[in-house]
Amino acid sequence: MTETIEQLRDEMRRAAADDDFERAARLRDRINLLRGGADGEDVAKADTSGITRQKPGAMGLGTSRQSVSPPEGWKPPKKPDPMTSGRSKRRGGK
């Protein structure tokens, strides 16, 4: 496995030197899969073209928090009238 990673590294460096950065990126992804414990056959068959990387501006604490979205068709309730809120329904006092 170490020989395979070293071979892929050399091939990746050659691709980068030849300005073939797409091939170098695919090789980098294959190296990462090997480091993660995948088998050599699985790595050769893996399609890494759909892998998306985290954006540099979206790194840090709290960036992976989920956002809540209301259910479809939900409408917020009406706001209360400020002239009538907080007053008693009885006349003449609180």
mmCIF file of N, CA, C and O in Angstrom, residues 25-72:
data_model
loop_
_atom_site.group_PDB
_atom_site.id
_atom_site.type_symbol
_atom_site.label_atom_id
_atom_site.label_comp_id
_atom_site.label_asym_id
_atom_site.label_seq_id
_atom_site.Cartn_x
_atom_site.Cartn_y
_atom_site.Cartn_z
ATOM 1 N N ALA A 25 -5.501 16.499 -9.346
ATOM 2 C CA ALA A 25 -6.545 16.522 -8.315
ATOM 3 C C ALA A 25 -7.179 15.139 -8.161
ATOM 4 O O ALA A 25 -7.455 14.702 -7.042
ATOM 5 N N ARG A 26 -7.414 14.439 -9.272
ATOM 6 C CA ARG A 26 -7.963 13.080 -9.191
ATOM 7 C C ARG A 26 -7.000 12.142 -8.467
ATOM 8 O O ARG A 26 -7.411 11.316 -7.646
ATOM 9 N N LEU A 27 -5.722 12.290 -8.751
ATOM 10 C CA LEU A 27 -4.722 11.459 -8.078
ATOM 11 C C LEU A 27 -4.656 11.788 -6.587
ATOM 12 O O LEU A 27 -4.513 10.894 -5.754
ATOM 13 N N ARG A 28 -4.762 13.056 -6.247
ATOM 14 C CA ARG A 28 -4.774 13.454 -4.840
ATOM 15 C C ARG A 28 -5.951 12.819 -4.109
ATOM 16 O O ARG A 28 -5.809 12.322 -2.996
ATOM 17 N N ASP A 29 -7.116 12.801 -4.751
ATOM 18 C CA ASP A 29 -8.297 12.191 -4.144
ATOM 19 C C ASP A 29 -8.103 10.685 -3.963
ATOM 20 O O ASP A 29 -8.517 10.123 -2.947
ATOM 21 N N ARG A 30 -7.464 10.045 -4.918
ATOM 22 C CA ARG A 30 -7.193 8.608 -4.785
ATOM 23 C C ARG A 30 -6.224 8.333 -3.635
ATOM 24 O O ARG A 30 -6.385 7.366 -2.898
ATOM 25 N N ILE A 31 -5.227 9.199 -3.485
ATOM 26 C CA ILE A 31 -4.280 9.048 -2.370
ATOM 27 C C ILE A 31 -5.018 9.184 -1.042
ATOM 28 O O ILE A 31 -4.799 8.410 -0.107
ATOM 29 N N ASN A 32 -5.906 10.158 -0.954
ATOM 30 C CA ASN A 32 -6.672 10.352 0.285
ATOM 31 C C ASN A 32 -7.554 9.152 0.591
ATOM 32 O O ASN A 32 -7.726 8.780 1.754
ATOM 33 N N LEU A 33 -8.124 8.530 -0.436
ATOM 34 C CA LEU A 33 -8.932 7.328 -0.219
ATOM 35 C C LEU A 33 -8.070 6.184 0.305
ATOM 36 O O LEU A 33 -8.481 5.434 1.189
ATOM 37 N N LEU A 34 -6.874 6.045 -0.247
ATOM 38 C CA LEU A 34 -5.967 5.000 0.232
ATOM 39 C C LEU A 34 -5.569 5.243 1.687
ATOM 40 O O LEU A 34 -5.499 4.324 2.485
ATOM 41 N N ARG A 35 -5.294 6.489 2.017
ATOM 42 C CA ARG A 35 -4.934 6.814 3.400
ATOM 43 C C ARG A 35 -6.087 6.537 4.356
ATOM 44 O O ARG A 35 -5.874 6.211 5.510
ATOM 45 N N GLY A 36 -7.303 6.685 3.859
ATOM 46 C CA GLY A 36 -8.483 6.447 4.679
ATOM 47 C C GLY A 36 -8.774 4.978 4.917
ATOM 48 O O GLY A 36 -9.670 4.649 5.681
ATOM 49 N N GLY A 37 -8.059 4.097 4.244
ATOM 50 C CA GLY A 37 -8.232 2.676 4.485
ATOM 51 C C GLY A 37 -8.955 1.922 3.389
ATOM 52 O O GLY A 37 -9.304 0.761 3.557
ATOM 53 N N ALA A 38 -9.198 2.553 2.254
ATOM 54 C CA ALA A 38 -9.876 1.866 1.152
ATOM 55 C C ALA A 38 -8.914 0.894 0.473
ATOM 56 O O ALA A 38 -7.695 1.081 0.507
ATOM 57 N N ASP A 39 -9.465 -0.140 -0.123
ATOM 58 C CA ASP A 39 -8.657 -1.120 -0.861
ATOM 59 C C ASP A 39 -8.189 -0.507 -2.172
ATOM 60 O O ASP A 39 -8.826 0.399 -2.718
ATOM 61 N N GLY A 40 -7.093 -1.036 -2.697
ATOM 62 C CA GLY A 40 -6.548 -0.538 -3.962
ATOM 63 C C GLY A 40 -7.516 -0.704 -5.114
ATOM 64 O O GLY A 40 -7.606 0.150 -5.991
ATOM 65 N N GLU A 41 -8.266 -1.813 -5.132
ATOM 66 C CA GLU A 41 -9.233 -2.041 -6.207
ATOM 67 C C GLU A 41 -10.386 -1.049 -6.119
ATOM 68 O O GLU A 41 -10.856 -0.534 -7.136
ATOM 69 N N ASP A 42 -10.844 -0.779 -4.896
ATOM 70 C CA ASP A 42 -11.942 0.171 -4.706
ATOM 71 C C ASP A 42 -11.516 1.578 -5.120
ATOM 72 O O ASP A 42 -12.295 2.330 -5.703
ATOM 73 N N VAL A 43 -10.277 1.920 -4.832
ATOM 74 C CA VAL A 43 -9.766 3.245 -5.178
ATOM 75 C C VAL A 43 -9.683 3.397 -6.690
ATOM 76 O O VAL A 43 -10.015 4.447 -7.243
ATOM 77 N N ALA A 44 -9.251 2.342 -7.379
ATOM 78 C CA ALA A 44 -9.134 2.398 -8.835
ATOM 79 C C ALA A 44 -10.507 2.571 -9.488
ATOM 80 O O ALA A 44 -10.643 3.229 -10.510
ATOM 81 N N LYS A 45 -11.546 1.992 -8.878
ATOM 82 C CA LYS A 45 -12.897 2.073 -9.439
ATOM 83 C C LYS A 45 -13.644 3.330 -9.015
ATOM 84 O O LYS A 45 -14.644 3.696 -9.612
ATOM 85 N N ALA A 46 -13.172 4.001 -7.963
ATOM 86 C CA ALA A 46 -13.901 5.137 -7.383
ATOM 87 C C ALA A 46 -13.945 6.312 -8.342
ATOM 88 O O ALA A 46 -12.960 6.639 -9.000
ATOM 89 N N ASP A 47 -15.108 6.923 -8.417
ATOM 90 C CA ASP A 47 -15.281 8.136 -9.212
ATOM 91 C C ASP A 47 -15.250 9.322 -8.255
ATOM 92 O O ASP A 47 -16.193 9.569 -7.510
ATOM 93 N N THR A 48 -14.161 10.063 -8.270
ATOM 94 C CA THR A 48 -13.996 11.185 -7.344
ATOM 95 C C THR A 48 -14.364 12.521 -7.981
ATOM 96 O O THR A 48 -14.111 13.562 -7.398
ATOM 97 N N SER A 49 -14.970 12.499 -9.146
ATOM 98 C CA SER A 49 -15.299 13.753 -9.821
ATOM 99 C C SER A 49 -16.412 14.514 -9.113
ATOM 100 O O SER A 49 -16.510 15.721 -9.244
ATOM 101 N N GLY A 50 -17.255 13.829 -8.345
ATOM 102 C CA GLY A 50 -18.356 14.496 -7.659
ATOM 103 C C GLY A 50 -18.026 14.971 -6.255
ATOM 104 O O GLY A 50 -18.882 15.509 -5.567
ATOM 105 N N ILE A 51 -16.783 14.765 -5.819
ATOM 106 C CA ILE A 51 -16.405 15.195 -4.474
ATOM 107 C C ILE A 51 -16.304 16.709 -4.447
ATOM 108 O O ILE A 51 -15.663 17.317 -5.306
ATOM 109 N N THR A 52 -16.957 17.313 -3.490
ATOM 110 C CA THR A 52 -16.871 18.764 -3.348
ATOM 111 C C THR A 52 -16.070 19.094 -2.103
ATOM 112 O O THR A 52 -16.200 18.445 -1.075
ATOM 113 N N ARG A 53 -15.255 20.081 -2.194
ATOM 114 C CA ARG A 53 -14.416 20.505 -1.087
ATOM 115 C C ARG A 53 -15.093 21.657 -0.349
ATOM 116 O O ARG A 53 -15.877 22.405 -0.923
ATOM 117 N N GLN A 54 -14.756 21.807 0.923
ATOM 118 C CA GLN A 54 -15.307 22.908 1.703
ATOM 119 C C GLN A 54 -14.715 24.218 1.203
ATOM 120 O O GLN A 54 -13.526 24.304 0.912
ATOM 121 N N LYS A 55 -15.547 25.251 1.115
ATOM 122 C CA LYS A 55 -15.087 26.541 0.634
ATOM 123 C C LYS A 55 -14.215 27.202 1.695
ATOM 124 O O LYS A 55 -14.524 27.125 2.877
ATOM 125 N N PRO A 56 -13.146 27.887 1.274
ATOM 126 C CA PRO A 56 -12.259 28.499 2.257
ATOM 127 C C PRO A 56 -12.950 29.502 3.173
ATOM 128 O O PRO A 56 -12.628 29.594 4.341
ATOM 129 N N GLY A 57 -13.911 30.250 2.698
ATOM 130 C CA GLY A 57 -14.591 31.234 3.541
ATOM 131 C C GLY A 57 -15.597 30.614 4.489
ATOM 132 O O GLY A 57 -16.096 31.260 5.391
ATOM 133 N N ALA A 58 -15.908 29.325 4.306
ATOM 134 C CA ALA A 58 -16.931 28.665 5.115
ATOM 135 C C ALA A 58 -16.317 27.736 6.159
ATOM 136 O O ALA A 58 -16.943 26.796 6.581
ATOM 137 N N MET A 59 -15.078 27.998 6.535
ATOM 138 C CA MET A 59 -14.438 27.149 7.533
ATOM 139 C C MET A 59 -14.531 27.826 8.895
ATOM 140 O O MET A 59 -14.590 29.038 8.993
ATOM 141 N N GLY A 60 -14.548 27.053 9.935
ATOM 142 C CA GLY A 60 -14.559 27.591 11.281
ATOM 143 C C GLY A 60 -15.736 27.077 12.077
ATOM 144 O O GLY A 60 -16.560 26.300 11.606
ATOM 145 N N LEU A 61 -15.804 27.525 13.305
ATOM 146 C CA LEU A 61 -16.856 27.072 14.197
ATOM 147 C C LEU A 61 -18.216 27.600 13.758
ATOM 148 O O LEU A 61 -18.353 28.761 13.390
ATOM 149 N N GLY A 62 -19.211 26.762 13.828
ATOM 150 C CA GLY A 62 -20.578 27.173 13.545
ATOM 151 C C GLY A 62 -20.959 27.204 12.083
ATOM 152 O O GLY A 62 -22.087 27.538 11.747
ATOM 153 N N THR A 63 -20.048 26.869 11.173
ATOM 154 C CA THR A 63 -20.393 26.936 9.753
ATOM 155 C C THR A 63 -21.151 25.710 9.283
ATOM 156 O O THR A 63 -21.754 25.732 8.224
ATOM 157 N N SER A 64 -21.119 24.640 10.056
ATOM 158 C CA SER A 64 -21.825 23.437 9.633
ATOM 159 C C SER A 64 -23.158 23.283 10.362
ATOM 160 O O SER A 64 -23.735 22.211 10.368
ATOM 161 N N ARG A 65 -23.630 24.351 10.987
ATOM 162 C CA ARG A 65 -24.897 24.284 11.699
ATOM 163 C C ARG A 65 -26.046 24.160 10.711
ATOM 164 O O ARG A 65 -26.032 24.767 9.649
ATOM 165 N N GLN A 66 -27.040 23.403 11.095
ATOM 166 C CA GLN A 66 -28.202 23.248 10.236
ATOM 167 C C GLN A 66 -29.104 24.470 10.378
ATOM 168 O O GLN A 66 -29.208 25.056 11.449
ATOM 169 N N SER A 67 -29.753 24.828 9.307
ATOM 170 C CA SER A 67 -30.700 25.938 9.366
ATOM 171 C C SER A 67 -32.115 25.380 9.307
ATOM 172 O O SER A 67 -32.395 24.443 8.560
ATOM 173 N N VAL A 68 -32.975 25.960 10.092
ATOM 174 C CA VAL A 68 -34.356 25.499 10.176
ATOM 175 C C VAL A 68 -35.169 26.204 9.101
ATOM 176 O O VAL A 68 -35.088 27.415 8.945
ATOM 177 N N SER A 69 -35.956 25.447 8.368
ATOM 178 C CA SER A 69 -36.841 26.043 7.374
ATOM 179 C C SER A 69 -38.268 25.640 7.709
ATOM 180 O O SER A 69 -38.527 24.500 8.099
ATOM 181 N N PRO A 70 -39.213 26.559 7.566
ATOM 182 C CA PRO A 70 -40.604 26.232 7.904
ATOM 183 C C PRO A 70 -41.189 25.231 6.914
ATOM 184 O O PRO A 70 -40.724 25.128 5.783
ATOM 185 N N PRO A 71 -42.215 24.507 7.338
ATOM 186 C CA PRO A 71 -42.848 23.557 6.420
ATOM 187 C C PRO A 71 -43.502 24.273 5.242
ATOM 188 O O PRO A 71 -43.839 25.459 5.328
ATOM 189 N N GLU A 72 -43.680 23.548 4.193
ATOM 190 C CA GLU A 72 -44.267 24.130 2.985
ATOM 191 C C GLU A 72 -45.696 24.586 3.250
ATOM 192 O O GLU A 72 -46.492 23.876 3.858
#
